[in-house]
Amino acid sequence: MIIVLKPGTSKEDCDRILDQIAATGLKPLYLPGTERTVLGAIGDERVLAGLHLEGNPHVETVTPILSPYKLVSRELHPHDTVVPLGPGARIGSDRFVVVAGPCAVESREQLDATAERVKEAGASVLRGGAFKPRTSPYSFQGLGRDGLALLSEVGRRRGLPVVTEVVDVSDLDAVVEHADMIQVGARNMQNFRLLQAVGQCPRPVLLKRGPAATVTDLLMAAEYVVAEGNPNVVLCERGIRTFETATRNTLDLSAVPFVKQRSHLPILVDPSHGTGIRDLVTPMALAAAACGADGLIVEVHENPEVALSDGKQSLFPEQFAALMAALRPFVEAGGRHL
Ligand code: PEP
Ligand code: MN
C-alpha cells in the first residue's frame, strides 16, 4: 500500500501512522520526498484495510501496490537503484558496467593473467567461481575457500572489485569476507533460505534468473532479499531453457526492458551462459547493451581451450578486447555511456 501524506504533515503525525502500520504486523516504510512524504506498508494488504487510513486527516491517498513484488517495484520506488560495489564501482547509474573473468578460479596464474587482460580491455569488476555447482558431480567443482582467497588477492592486486557465487549458507561468512558482491546462481534463484541469508549480508547481491523462472519469479526472488534489509540487488538475465537446442539457453533479452519498466533494480546480461557458444557472445552482448541493460557479465579465460569449466563459451582475451572496443555505440543506443 502506498500512503501519500498531505503537504505540511508533521514528523510526529507521520510517526504515529508508521506506528499504526507496524502494530498490524506490516512492514512500514518512510519515504520522504521534496514535496510530499510517502509511506509504504508491505505485507498482507487485507490487514491494512482494517486501519481505514483513508479517513486519517493527514492522509491524501491510499493506493494498493498492484504488482506481486512490492519493494522492488517502481510503483513504490520510481527512481533507479544504484548499487555501490567496492571502491569506485557502481551498477545502475548511467555508466555501463562490464564484469568479466573466468567461469572458475583455477589457479593464481590463470586468474591473474585473465584479470590483467580484462582490466586492460576496460572491465571494471572481476568474476570467478570458487564453488562450482556443475551439472555433473564428476566435473571440476571449484577450489572452494582457497579459490575465494585467490580471488580477493588478485582483485586487490589488479584494483578490481570481485564477484563470486555462494551455493550454501554455511559458506556465506567466507564469501562476505572475500567478495565485494555475492552471486546467487541460476540454480539457486528460488533457494529461499539462501535468499534470506544474503538479504542479511552487508554485500550487494547479483541474482541470476533461474533456467525455468519467469521474470516475475526473478523479481519475487529479489523481493526476498530486499525484504530482509539488503536493498542492493542486481538482477541478471542469463538465458532460460526452451525447446531450442542450437544454443545452451535462450537469452531472453525482452526481460531487460520488461524489468526496467517495472523495477528500479539494475539488470546485467550474461551472454556467456545465455548462449553457451563463444562466437555468439559478442553479438548478444552488443544487443544487450542496445536494449538498455546496465551492464554485462562475460566469461573470459586466458586460454579457453584448457579451461576447467565453460571453455566453449569463454572468450579469448583478444575477443573480449574486441567486444569492449565495439560496445560504445550500442551502449549509447541503450541510453548509457562507457
Ligand atoms: C556462473 O556465472 O558461473 C554460473 C554458474 O552461472 P549460472 O548460475 O547462470 O548458470
Ligand atoms: Mn560458467
mmCIF file of C-alpha atoms and ligand atoms in Angstrom:
data_model
loop_
_atom_site.group_PDB
_atom_site.id
_atom_site.type_symbol
_atom_site.label_atom_id
_atom_site.label_comp_id
_atom_site.label_asym_id
_atom_site.label_seq_id
_atom_site.Cartn_x
_atom_site.Cartn_y
_atom_site.Cartn_z
ATOM 1 C CA MET A 1 0.000 0.000 0.000
ATOM 2 C CA ILE A 2 1.301 3.456 -0.862
ATOM 3 C CA ILE A 3 0.134 6.193 1.508
ATOM 4 C CA VAL A 4 0.683 9.778 0.348
ATOM 5 C CA LEU A 5 0.529 12.330 3.170
ATOM 6 C CA LYS A 6 -0.824 15.855 2.828
ATOM 7 C CA PRO A 7 1.759 18.640 2.467
ATOM 8 C CA GLY A 8 2.880 20.025 5.803
ATOM 9 C CA THR A 9 2.177 16.846 7.823
ATOM 10 C CA SER A 10 4.423 16.947 10.895
ATOM 11 C CA LYS A 11 7.008 14.242 11.614
ATOM 12 C CA GLU A 12 5.065 13.307 14.788
ATOM 13 C CA ASP A 13 1.850 12.706 12.834
ATOM 14 C CA CYS A 14 3.826 10.744 10.284
ATOM 15 C CA ASP A 15 5.446 8.604 13.032
ATOM 16 C CA ARG A 16 2.013 7.941 14.530
ATOM 17 C CA ILE A 17 0.826 6.467 11.227
ATOM 18 C CA LEU A 18 4.024 4.422 10.871
ATOM 19 C CA ASP A 19 3.440 3.030 14.393
ATOM 20 C CA GLN A 20 -0.129 2.123 13.469
ATOM 21 C CA ILE A 21 1.137 0.258 10.388
ATOM 22 C CA ALA A 22 3.801 -1.573 12.404
ATOM 23 C CA ALA A 23 1.236 -2.546 15.049
ATOM 24 C CA THR A 24 -0.693 -4.540 12.419
ATOM 25 C CA GLY A 25 2.434 -6.595 11.696
ATOM 26 C CA LEU A 26 3.007 -4.948 8.301
ATOM 27 C CA LYS A 27 6.372 -3.514 7.371
ATOM 28 C CA PRO A 28 6.244 0.309 7.496
ATOM 29 C CA LEU A 29 8.380 2.361 5.112
ATOM 30 C CA TYR A 30 9.183 6.040 5.395
ATOM 31 C CA LEU A 31 9.900 7.625 2.002
ATOM 32 C CA PRO A 32 10.328 11.386 2.412
ATOM 33 C CA GLY A 33 10.249 13.372 -0.827
ATOM 34 C CA THR A 34 10.905 17.009 -1.648
ATOM 35 C CA GLU A 35 7.224 17.936 -1.861
ATOM 36 C CA ARG A 36 5.319 15.096 -0.259
ATOM 37 C CA THR A 37 6.041 12.389 2.280
ATOM 38 C CA VAL A 38 5.077 8.934 1.108
ATOM 39 C CA LEU A 39 4.672 5.955 3.410
ATOM 40 C CA GLY A 40 4.640 2.318 2.423
ATOM 41 C CA ALA A 41 3.039 -0.636 4.124
ATOM 42 C CA ILE A 42 4.256 -4.011 2.930
ATOM 43 C CA GLY A 43 2.596 -7.326 3.633
ATOM 44 C CA ASP A 44 -0.928 -8.659 3.515
ATOM 45 C CA GLU A 45 -2.907 -5.619 2.417
ATOM 46 C CA ARG A 46 -6.200 -7.027 3.791
ATOM 47 C CA VAL A 47 -4.743 -6.327 7.247
ATOM 48 C CA LEU A 48 -4.072 -2.718 6.358
ATOM 49 C CA ALA A 49 -7.609 -2.193 5.128
ATOM 50 C CA GLY A 50 -8.729 -2.567 8.775
ATOM 51 C CA LEU A 51 -6.816 0.621 9.706
ATOM 52 C CA HIS A 52 -9.024 2.824 7.495
ATOM 53 C CA LEU A 53 -6.158 5.197 6.758
ATOM 54 C CA GLU A 54 -8.260 6.954 4.077
ATOM 55 C CA GLY A 55 -10.111 8.578 6.998
ATOM 56 C CA ASN A 56 -6.922 9.944 8.623
ATOM 57 C CA PRO A 57 -6.840 13.771 8.279
ATOM 58 C CA HIS A 58 -3.147 13.724 7.275
ATOM 59 C CA VAL A 59 -3.575 11.185 4.508
ATOM 60 C CA GLU A 60 -4.182 12.322 0.960
ATOM 61 C CA THR A 61 -4.384 8.989 -0.868
ATOM 62 C CA VAL A 62 -4.063 5.279 -0.140
ATOM 63 C CA THR A 63 -3.258 3.150 -3.186
ATOM 64 C CA PRO A 64 -2.616 -0.575 -3.312
ATOM 65 C CA ILE A 65 0.634 -1.738 -4.935
ATOM 66 C CA LEU A 66 -0.653 -3.796 -7.824
ATOM 67 C CA SER A 67 2.427 -5.864 -8.639
ATOM 68 C CA PRO A 68 3.044 -9.021 -6.608
ATOM 69 C CA TYR A 69 6.520 -7.733 -5.766
ATOM 70 C CA LYS A 70 6.429 -4.562 -3.704
ATOM 71 C CA LEU A 71 9.843 -3.358 -2.501
ATOM 72 C CA VAL A 72 11.491 -3.937 -5.860
ATOM 73 C CA SER A 73 8.641 -2.382 -7.823
ATOM 74 C CA ARG A 74 8.775 1.031 -9.456
ATOM 75 C CA GLU A 75 5.319 1.748 -8.064
ATOM 76 C CA LEU A 76 6.864 2.217 -4.631
ATOM 77 C CA HIS A 77 10.283 3.434 -5.703
ATOM 78 C CA PRO A 78 10.193 5.219 -9.062
ATOM 79 C CA HIS A 79 13.904 6.088 -9.263
ATOM 80 C CA ASP A 80 16.647 3.710 -10.381
ATOM 81 C CA THR A 81 18.590 1.978 -7.639
ATOM 82 C CA VAL A 82 22.346 2.418 -7.992
ATOM 83 C CA VAL A 83 24.226 -0.396 -6.290
ATOM 84 C CA PRO A 84 27.610 0.565 -4.807
ATOM 85 C CA LEU A 85 30.212 -2.090 -5.328
ATOM 86 C CA GLY A 86 33.582 -1.803 -3.687
ATOM 87 C CA PRO A 87 35.758 1.258 -4.181
ATOM 88 C CA GLY A 88 34.628 3.307 -7.141
ATOM 89 C CA ALA A 89 32.308 0.864 -8.935
ATOM 90 C CA ARG A 90 28.522 1.254 -9.120
ATOM 91 C CA ILE A 91 25.910 -0.655 -11.064
ATOM 92 C CA GLY A 92 22.702 1.003 -12.235
ATOM 93 C CA SER A 93 23.924 4.537 -12.943
ATOM 94 C CA ASP A 94 24.208 5.932 -16.453
ATOM 95 C CA ARG A 95 27.602 4.261 -16.733
ATOM 96 C CA PHE A 96 27.548 0.796 -18.333
ATOM 97 C CA VAL A 97 29.488 -1.758 -16.281
ATOM 98 C CA VAL A 98 31.307 -4.818 -17.556
ATOM 99 C CA VAL A 99 32.057 -7.714 -15.219
ATOM 100 C CA ALA A 100 34.490 -10.220 -16.719
ATOM 101 C CA GLY A 101 36.692 -13.117 -15.760
ATOM 102 C CA PRO A 102 36.871 -16.878 -15.854
ATOM 103 C CA CYS A 103 33.975 -19.176 -15.084
ATOM 104 C CA ALA A 104 36.065 -20.708 -12.294
ATOM 105 C CA VAL A 105 39.127 -19.724 -10.328
ATOM 106 C CA GLU A 106 41.601 -22.449 -11.320
ATOM 107 C CA SER A 107 44.956 -21.112 -10.120
ATOM 108 C CA ARG A 108 46.642 -17.850 -9.142
ATOM 109 C CA GLU A 109 48.386 -17.695 -12.534
ATOM 110 C CA GLN A 110 45.238 -18.355 -14.567
ATOM 111 C CA LEU A 111 43.214 -15.799 -12.614
ATOM 112 C CA ASP A 112 45.870 -13.126 -12.537
ATOM 113 C CA ALA A 113 46.639 -13.405 -16.256
ATOM 114 C CA THR A 114 42.923 -13.201 -17.080
ATOM 115 C CA ALA A 115 42.358 -10.310 -14.655
ATOM 116 C CA GLU A 116 45.189 -8.339 -16.208
ATOM 117 C CA ARG A 117 43.752 -8.771 -19.708
ATOM 118 C CA VAL A 118 40.153 -7.940 -18.809
ATOM 119 C CA LYS A 119 41.181 -4.868 -16.862
ATOM 120 C CA GLU A 120 43.365 -3.675 -19.721
ATOM 121 C CA ALA A 121 40.371 -4.049 -22.072
ATOM 122 C CA GLY A 122 38.098 -1.988 -19.793
ATOM 123 C CA ALA A 123 36.277 -4.367 -17.438
ATOM 124 C CA SER A 124 35.616 -2.838 -14.042
ATOM 125 C CA VAL A 125 34.674 -5.915 -11.977
ATOM 126 C CA LEU A 126 36.338 -9.349 -11.855
ATOM 127 C CA ARG A 127 34.255 -12.540 -11.745
ATOM 128 C CA GLY A 128 35.403 -16.048 -10.820
ATOM 129 C CA GLY A 129 33.639 -19.034 -9.272
ATOM 130 C CA ALA A 130 35.161 -20.772 -6.254
ATOM 131 C CA PHE A 131 32.183 -23.040 -5.559
ATOM 132 C CA LYS A 132 31.111 -24.534 -8.854
ATOM 133 C CA PRO A 133 27.846 -26.419 -8.811
ATOM 134 C CA ARG A 134 28.186 -28.339 -12.085
ATOM 135 C CA THR A 135 25.607 -30.344 -13.947
ATOM 136 C CA SER A 136 27.732 -33.455 -13.365
ATOM 137 C CA PRO A 137 29.114 -34.329 -9.906
ATOM 138 C CA TYR A 138 32.230 -35.637 -11.694
ATOM 139 C CA SER A 139 33.104 -32.269 -13.254
ATOM 140 C CA PHE A 140 35.512 -29.798 -11.609
ATOM 141 C CA GLN A 141 33.751 -28.447 -8.533
ATOM 142 C CA GLY A 142 35.919 -25.381 -7.914
ATOM 143 C CA LEU A 143 38.714 -24.602 -5.442
ATOM 144 C CA GLY A 144 36.300 -23.700 -2.649
ATOM 145 C CA ARG A 145 37.685 -21.448 0.066
ATOM 146 C CA ASP A 146 41.176 -21.461 -1.465
ATOM 147 C CA GLY A 147 39.572 -20.045 -4.597
ATOM 148 C CA LEU A 148 37.918 -17.257 -2.601
ATOM 149 C CA ALA A 149 41.255 -16.216 -1.143
ATOM 150 C CA LEU A 150 42.867 -16.194 -4.605
ATOM 151 C CA LEU A 151 40.022 -14.135 -5.995
ATOM 152 C CA SER A 152 40.295 -11.430 -3.351
ATOM 153 C CA GLU A 153 44.079 -11.397 -3.605
ATOM 154 C CA VAL A 154 44.041 -10.938 -7.387
ATOM 155 C CA GLY A 155 41.160 -8.443 -7.270
ATOM 156 C CA ARG A 156 43.107 -6.314 -4.814
ATOM 157 C CA ARG A 157 46.314 -6.543 -6.801
ATOM 158 C CA ARG A 158 44.573 -5.557 -10.041
ATOM 159 C CA GLY A 159 42.325 -2.925 -8.452
ATOM 160 C CA LEU A 160 39.088 -4.695 -9.400
ATOM 161 C CA PRO A 161 36.138 -5.441 -7.103
ATOM 162 C CA VAL A 162 35.225 -9.145 -7.238
ATOM 163 C CA VAL A 163 32.028 -11.163 -7.504
ATOM 164 C CA THR A 164 31.669 -14.852 -6.765
ATOM 165 C CA GLU A 165 28.865 -17.341 -6.216
ATOM 166 C CA VAL A 166 27.710 -18.717 -2.888
ATOM 167 C CA VAL A 167 25.905 -22.054 -3.021
ATOM 168 C CA ASP A 168 25.456 -22.800 0.645
ATOM 169 C CA VAL A 169 24.571 -20.688 3.677
ATOM 170 C CA SER A 170 27.455 -22.275 5.591
ATOM 171 C CA ASP A 171 29.972 -20.599 3.227
ATOM 172 C CA LEU A 172 28.399 -17.182 3.396
ATOM 173 C CA ASP A 173 30.724 -15.656 6.003
ATOM 174 C CA ALA A 174 33.756 -16.674 3.965
ATOM 175 C CA VAL A 175 32.248 -15.241 0.786
ATOM 176 C CA VAL A 176 31.391 -11.964 2.552
ATOM 177 C CA GLU A 177 34.965 -11.781 3.808
ATOM 178 C CA HIS A 178 36.467 -12.144 0.325
ATOM 179 C CA ALA A 179 33.937 -10.781 -2.177
ATOM 180 C CA ASP A 180 32.595 -7.311 -2.985
ATOM 181 C CA MET A 181 29.386 -8.787 -4.416
ATOM 182 C CA ILE A 182 27.731 -12.140 -3.739
ATOM 183 C CA GLN A 183 26.317 -14.084 -6.668
ATOM 184 C CA VAL A 184 23.258 -16.289 -6.277
ATOM 185 C CA GLY A 185 23.382 -18.674 -9.211
ATOM 186 C CA ALA A 186 20.557 -19.562 -11.546
ATOM 187 C CA ARG A 187 20.008 -22.948 -9.926
ATOM 188 C CA ASN A 188 19.569 -21.303 -6.533
ATOM 189 C CA MET A 189 17.298 -18.463 -7.576
ATOM 190 C CA GLN A 190 14.450 -19.953 -5.600
ATOM 191 C CA ASN A 191 16.518 -21.250 -2.690
ATOM 192 C CA PHE A 192 14.567 -19.047 -0.316
ATOM 193 C CA ARG A 193 16.710 -19.755 2.742
ATOM 194 C CA LEU A 194 19.801 -18.694 0.786
ATOM 195 C CA LEU A 195 17.991 -15.569 -0.472
ATOM 196 C CA GLN A 196 17.030 -14.622 3.074
ATOM 197 C CA ALA A 197 20.591 -15.216 4.266
ATOM 198 C CA VAL A 198 22.154 -12.996 1.573
ATOM 199 C CA GLY A 199 19.437 -10.455 2.398
ATOM 200 C CA GLN A 200 21.071 -10.122 5.813
ATOM 201 C CA CYS A 201 24.599 -9.690 4.440
ATOM 202 C CA PRO A 202 26.475 -6.407 4.150
ATOM 203 C CA ARG A 203 27.267 -7.014 0.460
ATOM 204 C CA PRO A 204 25.395 -6.373 -2.789
ATOM 205 C CA VAL A 205 23.811 -9.432 -4.389
ATOM 206 C CA LEU A 206 23.922 -10.493 -8.039
ATOM 207 C CA LEU A 207 20.792 -12.568 -8.527
ATOM 208 C CA LYS A 208 20.738 -14.709 -11.659
ATOM 209 C CA ARG A 209 17.493 -15.746 -13.303
ATOM 210 C CA GLY A 210 16.665 -19.431 -12.914
ATOM 211 C CA PRO A 211 16.676 -21.520 -16.107
ATOM 212 C CA ALA A 212 12.943 -22.145 -15.727
ATOM 213 C CA ALA A 213 11.948 -18.960 -13.929
ATOM 214 C CA THR A 214 9.633 -16.278 -15.261
ATOM 215 C CA VAL A 215 10.689 -12.656 -14.943
ATOM 216 C CA THR A 216 8.079 -12.288 -12.201
ATOM 217 C CA ASP A 217 9.679 -15.236 -10.358
ATOM 218 C CA LEU A 218 13.015 -13.399 -10.621
ATOM 219 C CA LEU A 219 11.529 -10.211 -9.194
ATOM 220 C CA MET A 220 9.818 -12.162 -6.402
ATOM 221 C CA ALA A 221 13.182 -13.753 -5.553
ATOM 222 C CA ALA A 222 14.719 -10.266 -5.401
ATOM 223 C CA GLU A 223 11.866 -9.240 -3.098
ATOM 224 C CA TYR A 224 13.008 -11.943 -0.637
ATOM 225 C CA VAL A 225 16.475 -10.390 -0.490
ATOM 226 C CA VAL A 226 15.287 -6.793 -0.163
ATOM 227 C CA ALA A 227 12.654 -7.728 2.444
ATOM 228 C CA GLU A 228 15.494 -8.918 4.694
ATOM 229 C CA GLY A 229 17.009 -5.448 4.634
ATOM 230 C CA ASN A 230 19.516 -5.616 1.778
ATOM 231 C CA PRO A 231 18.459 -3.086 -0.895
ATOM 232 C CA ASN A 232 21.487 -3.711 -3.115
ATOM 233 C CA VAL A 233 20.308 -6.316 -5.585
ATOM 234 C CA VAL A 234 21.476 -6.537 -9.199
ATOM 235 C CA LEU A 235 19.415 -8.828 -11.424
ATOM 236 C CA CYS A 236 20.918 -10.916 -14.202
ATOM 237 C CA GLU A 237 19.336 -12.378 -17.340
ATOM 238 C CA ARG A 238 21.382 -15.460 -18.259
ATOM 239 C CA GLY A 239 19.088 -17.378 -20.566
ATOM 240 C CA ILE A 240 16.268 -19.793 -19.958
ATOM 241 C CA ARG A 241 15.546 -23.362 -21.000
ATOM 242 C CA THR A 242 13.337 -23.573 -24.090
ATOM 243 C CA PHE A 243 12.776 -26.152 -26.855
ATOM 244 C CA GLU A 244 15.693 -24.587 -28.760
ATOM 245 C CA THR A 245 18.766 -26.801 -28.747
ATOM 246 C CA ALA A 246 21.058 -24.749 -31.011
ATOM 247 C CA THR A 247 22.194 -22.749 -28.001
ATOM 248 C CA ARG A 248 22.805 -23.789 -24.391
ATOM 249 C CA ASN A 249 19.984 -21.489 -23.231
ATOM 250 C CA THR A 250 17.715 -18.965 -24.916
ATOM 251 C CA LEU A 251 18.841 -15.485 -23.936
ATOM 252 C CA ASP A 252 15.627 -13.611 -23.189
ATOM 253 C CA LEU A 253 16.603 -10.023 -23.903
ATOM 254 C CA SER A 254 12.991 -8.899 -23.652
ATOM 255 C CA ALA A 255 13.444 -9.435 -19.913
ATOM 256 C CA VAL A 256 15.663 -6.327 -19.856
ATOM 257 C CA PRO A 257 13.129 -3.647 -20.890
ATOM 258 C CA PHE A 258 10.388 -5.580 -19.062
ATOM 259 C CA VAL A 259 12.354 -5.410 -15.810
ATOM 260 C CA LYS A 260 13.414 -1.798 -16.380
ATOM 261 C CA GLN A 261 9.785 -0.736 -16.787
ATOM 262 C CA ARG A 262 8.583 -2.483 -13.649
ATOM 263 C CA SER A 263 11.502 -2.452 -11.239
ATOM 264 C CA HIS A 264 14.064 0.080 -10.055
ATOM 265 C CA LEU A 265 16.756 -2.607 -9.711
ATOM 266 C CA PRO A 266 19.639 -2.740 -12.191
ATOM 267 C CA ILE A 267 19.941 -5.684 -14.578
ATOM 268 C CA LEU A 268 23.014 -7.224 -16.183
ATOM 269 C CA VAL A 269 23.041 -9.661 -19.096
ATOM 270 C CA ASP A 270 25.203 -12.788 -19.224
ATOM 271 C CA PRO A 271 25.631 -13.678 -22.901
ATOM 272 C CA SER A 272 28.099 -16.460 -21.989
ATOM 273 C CA HIS A 273 25.679 -18.757 -20.144
ATOM 274 C CA GLY A 274 22.894 -17.261 -22.254
ATOM 275 C CA THR A 275 24.256 -18.811 -25.438
ATOM 276 C CA GLY A 276 26.945 -21.315 -24.404
ATOM 277 C CA ILE A 277 28.784 -20.583 -27.656
ATOM 278 C CA ARG A 278 31.840 -18.306 -27.793
ATOM 279 C CA ASP A 279 31.057 -16.848 -31.210
ATOM 280 C CA LEU A 280 27.573 -15.792 -30.137
ATOM 281 C CA VAL A 281 28.726 -13.940 -27.034
ATOM 282 C CA THR A 282 29.753 -10.683 -28.723
ATOM 283 C CA PRO A 283 26.622 -10.183 -30.864
ATOM 284 C CA MET A 284 24.353 -10.859 -27.889
ATOM 285 C CA ALA A 285 26.450 -8.624 -25.638
ATOM 286 C CA LEU A 286 26.042 -5.752 -28.113
ATOM 287 C CA ALA A 287 22.297 -6.402 -28.351
ATOM 288 C CA ALA A 288 22.060 -6.430 -24.539
ATOM 289 C CA ALA A 289 23.746 -3.033 -24.350
ATOM 290 C CA ALA A 290 21.421 -1.619 -27.006
ATOM 291 C CA CYS A 291 18.242 -2.808 -25.282
ATOM 292 C CA GLY A 292 19.092 -0.962 -22.075
ATOM 293 C CA ALA A 293 20.948 -3.400 -19.816
ATOM 294 C CA ASP A 294 23.006 -1.800 -17.052
ATOM 295 C CA GLY A 295 25.984 -3.949 -17.923
ATOM 296 C CA LEU A 296 27.322 -7.365 -18.837
ATOM 297 C CA ILE A 297 28.877 -10.323 -17.088
ATOM 298 C CA VAL A 298 31.123 -12.180 -19.504
ATOM 299 C CA GLU A 299 33.310 -15.261 -19.173
ATOM 300 C CA VAL A 300 36.873 -14.725 -20.362
ATOM 301 C CA HIS A 301 39.759 -17.164 -19.933
ATOM 302 C CA GLU A 302 43.432 -16.580 -20.668
ATOM 303 C CA ASN A 303 43.337 -19.877 -22.598
ATOM 304 C CA PRO A 304 39.774 -21.197 -23.011
ATOM 305 C CA GLU A 305 40.994 -24.397 -24.684
ATOM 306 C CA VAL A 306 42.276 -25.684 -21.338
ATOM 307 C CA ALA A 307 39.571 -24.146 -19.113
ATOM 308 C CA LEU A 308 38.270 -26.473 -16.415
ATOM 309 C CA SER A 309 34.741 -25.196 -16.886
ATOM 310 C CA ASP A 310 32.740 -23.465 -19.618
ATOM 311 C CA GLY A 311 35.696 -23.187 -22.030
ATOM 312 C CA LYS A 312 33.381 -23.341 -25.071
ATOM 313 C CA GLN A 313 31.617 -20.151 -24.092
ATOM 314 C CA SER A 314 34.664 -18.324 -22.706
ATOM 315 C CA LEU A 315 36.132 -15.555 -24.819
ATOM 316 C CA PHE A 316 39.829 -15.388 -25.645
ATOM 317 C CA PRO A 317 41.247 -12.174 -24.147
ATOM 318 C CA GLU A 318 41.629 -10.620 -27.587
ATOM 319 C CA GLN A 319 37.975 -11.381 -28.410
ATOM 320 C CA PHE A 320 36.990 -9.681 -25.177
ATOM 321 C CA ALA A 321 39.089 -6.646 -26.081
ATOM 322 C CA ALA A 322 37.355 -6.536 -29.482
ATOM 323 C CA LEU A 323 33.956 -6.723 -27.777
ATOM 324 C CA MET A 324 34.873 -3.826 -25.493
ATOM 325 C CA ALA A 325 36.085 -1.805 -28.464
ATOM 326 C CA ALA A 326 32.791 -2.392 -30.316
ATOM 327 C CA LEU A 327 30.488 -1.581 -27.387
ATOM 328 C CA ARG A 328 30.270 2.207 -27.362
ATOM 329 C CA PRO A 329 27.538 2.900 -29.984
ATOM 330 C CA PHE A 330 25.408 0.075 -28.579
ATOM 331 C CA VAL A 331 25.777 1.356 -25.023
ATOM 332 C CA GLU A 332 24.832 4.829 -26.224
ATOM 333 C CA ALA A 333 21.794 3.426 -28.058
ATOM 334 C CA GLY A 334 20.766 1.930 -24.721
ATOM 335 C CA GLY A 335 20.965 5.349 -23.053
ATOM 336 C CA ARG A 336 24.230 4.874 -21.170
ATOM 337 C CA HIS A 337 27.918 5.584 -21.558
ATOM 338 C CA LEU A 338 31.035 3.552 -21.017
HETATM 339 C C1 PEP B 1 28.280 -18.650 -13.336
HETATM 340 O O1 PEP B 1 28.044 -17.444 -13.523
HETATM 341 O O2 PEP B 1 29.402 -19.112 -13.176
HETATM 342 C C2 PEP B 1 27.158 -19.610 -13.332
HETATM 343 C C3 PEP B 1 27.292 -20.835 -12.848
HETATM 344 O O3 PEP B 1 26.062 -19.115 -13.903
HETATM 345 P P1 PEP B 1 24.527 -19.595 -13.813
HETATM 346 O O4 PEP B 1 24.185 -19.681 -12.357
HETATM 347 O O5 PEP B 1 23.830 -18.506 -14.539
HETATM 348 O O6 PEP B 1 24.438 -20.915 -14.526
HETATM 349 MN MN MN B 2 30.297 -20.661 -16.162
#
